[in-house]
Coordinates of C-alpha atoms and ligand atoms in Angstrom, one line a residue:
X135 CA 88.0 92.5 211.1
X136 CA 88.2 89.9 208.4
X137 CA 91.4 88.2 207.8
X138 CA 91.0 88.6 204.0
X139 CA 89.9 91.8 202.1
X140 CA 87.9 89.8 199.5
X141 CA 84.3 91.3 199.2
X142 CA 80.8 90.3 198.1
X143 CA 81.6 91.8 194.7
X144 CA 84.5 89.1 194.4
X145 CA 82.1 86.3 195.6
X146 CA 79.6 87.6 193.0
X147 CA 82.0 87.4 190.1
X148 CA 83.2 84.0 191.4
X149 CA 79.7 82.6 191.4
X150 CA 78.8 84.2 188.1
X151 CA 81.9 82.3 186.6
X152 CA 80.6 79.1 188.3
X153 CA 77.2 79.3 186.7
X154 CA 78.8 80.4 183.4
X155 CA 80.7 77.2 183.4
X156 CA 77.6 75.2 184.4
X157 CA 75.5 76.7 181.6
X158 CA 78.3 75.9 179.0
X159 CA 78.3 72.4 180.1
X160 CA 74.6 72.2 180.2
X161 CA 74.3 73.5 176.5
X162 CA 76.6 70.8 175.5
X163 CA 74.5 68.1 177.5
X164 CA 71.1 69.3 176.0
X165 CA 72.4 68.7 172.5
X166 CA 72.8 65.0 173.5
X167 CA 69.8 64.7 175.8
X168 CA 67.3 65.9 173.0
X169 CA 68.2 62.6 171.3
X170 CA 67.8 60.3 174.2
X171 CA 64.2 60.2 175.4
X172 CA 61.3 57.8 174.1
X173 CA 58.9 60.7 174.9
X174 CA 58.7 63.2 171.9
X175 CA 57.4 65.7 174.5
X176 CA 60.5 65.4 176.5
X177 CA 62.8 65.7 173.5
X178 CA 60.9 68.9 172.5
X179 CA 61.4 70.2 176.0
X180 CA 65.0 69.7 175.9
X181 CA 65.2 71.3 172.5
X182 CA 63.3 74.3 173.6
X183 CA 65.5 74.6 176.8
X184 CA 68.7 74.4 174.7
X185 CA 67.7 77.5 172.8
X186 CA 66.7 79.1 176.1
X187 CA 70.1 78.3 177.4
X188 CA 71.9 80.2 174.5
X189 CA 70.0 83.2 175.6
X190 CA 70.9 82.7 179.2
X191 CA 74.7 82.5 178.3
X192 CA 74.3 85.8 176.4
X193 CA 72.5 87.4 179.6
X194 CA 75.6 86.3 181.7
X195 CA 78.0 87.7 179.2
X196 CA 76.0 91.1 179.5
X197 CA 76.6 90.9 183.3
X198 CA 80.3 90.2 182.8
X199 CA 80.5 93.3 180.6
X200 CA 78.6 95.4 183.1
X201 CA 81.3 94.7 185.8
X202 CA 84.2 95.0 183.3
X203 CA 85.3 91.5 183.3
X204 CA 85.7 89.2 180.3
X205 CA 83.3 86.3 180.3
X206 CA 85.2 83.4 181.9
X207 CA 84.0 80.1 183.5
X208 CA 85.3 78.7 186.7
X209 CA 84.8 75.0 186.2
X210 CA 81.6 74.0 188.0
X211 CA 82.5 70.9 189.7
X212 CA 79.0 70.2 190.9
X213 CA 77.6 70.3 187.4
X214 CA 80.4 68.0 186.3
X215 CA 79.1 65.4 188.9
X216 CA 75.5 65.9 188.0
X217 CA 76.2 65.3 184.3
X218 CA 78.4 62.1 185.2
X219 CA 75.6 60.8 187.1
X220 CA 73.2 61.5 184.3
X221 CA 75.5 59.7 181.8
X222 CA 76.0 56.7 184.1
X223 CA 72.3 56.3 184.5
X224 CA 71.6 56.7 180.6
X225 CA 74.2 54.1 179.9
X226 CA 72.8 51.6 182.4
X227 CA 69.1 52.2 181.5
X228 CA 69.5 52.5 177.7
X229 CA 66.7 50.6 175.9
X230 CA 64.6 50.2 179.1
X231 CA 61.0 51.4 180.0
X232 CA 62.6 53.4 183.0
X233 CA 65.0 55.5 180.9
X234 CA 62.7 58.5 180.6
X235 CA 62.1 58.6 184.3
X236 CA 65.8 58.6 184.8
X237 CA 66.4 61.3 182.1
X238 CA 63.7 63.5 183.8
X239 CA 65.2 63.1 187.2
X240 CA 68.7 64.1 186.0
X241 CA 67.3 67.0 184.1
X242 CA 65.6 68.2 187.3
X243 CA 68.8 67.9 189.2
X244 CA 70.5 70.2 186.7
X245 CA 67.4 72.8 186.9
X246 CA 67.6 72.7 190.7
X247 CA 71.3 73.5 190.7
X248 CA 70.6 76.5 188.4
X249 CA 67.7 77.5 190.5
X250 CA 69.8 77.9 193.7
X251 CA 72.6 79.7 191.9
X252 CA 70.4 82.1 190.1
X253 CA 68.4 82.7 193.3
X254 CA 71.7 83.6 195.2
X255 CA 73.2 85.6 192.4
X256 CA 70.0 87.8 192.2
X257 CA 69.9 88.4 196.0
X258 CA 73.6 89.4 195.8
X259 CA 73.1 91.6 192.8
X260 CA 70.4 93.5 194.5
X261 CA 72.5 93.9 197.8
X262 CA 75.4 95.2 195.5
X263 CA 72.9 97.7 193.8
X264 CA 73.1 96.0 190.4
X265 CA 69.6 96.4 189.4
X266 CA 70.1 95.6 185.7
X267 CA 72.0 92.4 186.5
X268 CA 69.4 91.4 189.1
X269 CA 66.7 91.7 186.3
X270 CA 68.8 89.5 183.8
X271 CA 69.4 86.9 186.6
X272 CA 65.6 86.9 187.3
X273 CA 64.9 86.1 183.7
X274 CA 67.1 83.1 183.8
X275 CA 65.8 82.1 187.1
X276 CA 62.2 82.0 185.7
X277 CA 63.3 80.0 182.6
X278 CA 64.9 77.3 185.0
X279 CA 61.8 77.3 187.3
X280 CA 59.5 76.9 184.2
X281 CA 61.6 74.2 182.8
X282 CA 61.4 72.4 186.3
X283 CA 57.7 72.5 186.4
X284 CA 57.3 71.3 182.8
X285 CA 59.6 68.4 183.6
X286 CA 57.4 67.6 186.8
X287 CA 54.4 67.7 184.3
X288 CA 56.0 65.3 182.0
X289 CA 56.8 62.9 184.7
X290 CA 53.3 63.0 186.1
X291 CA 51.8 62.3 182.5
X292 CA 54.3 59.4 182.2
X293 CA 53.0 58.0 185.5
X294 CA 49.3 58.5 184.5
X295 CA 49.8 56.9 181.2
X296 CA 51.4 53.7 182.8
X297 CA 48.6 53.5 185.3
X298 CA 46.0 53.7 182.6
Ligands
FE419 FE1 70.2 77.4 182.4
FE420 FE1 79.3 75.2 190.8
FE421 FE1 68.2 75.1 182.9

């Protein structure tokens, strides 16, 4: 017998609040990140993902509505940390040839955090019988994975261009 009567439903809502907070932080960061890189392709990738992020936040709000809760973030300390590291790097490498490599690495840390959260939330939604929520979470998950893959591609092109 568990010593607390908290359930998987409670855990699901808690993690939904965590990723809602993370997405709001990311939306603000992407606005700035679009202006940072030397590579136009990278800037465009951030701008595209900023628009996607707005849609992801709306999907999360639909899920909050489906569980009868107001959309509310619970400060994601992990994303605060990832973004703090990203800002420190950008400050230290501003104006250098290595800046874009650093920005890509930071962006991939963000995407990987989102991928782990959406993977977990989708599994829990299915376990809880929330098919619609699972479908919405899967769409967010696929956008994060696609962005991660695009970042890998931009990084590889960067390396190839330098080697040429
Ligand atoms: Fe996202
Ligand atoms: Fe978090
Ligand atoms: Fe993302």
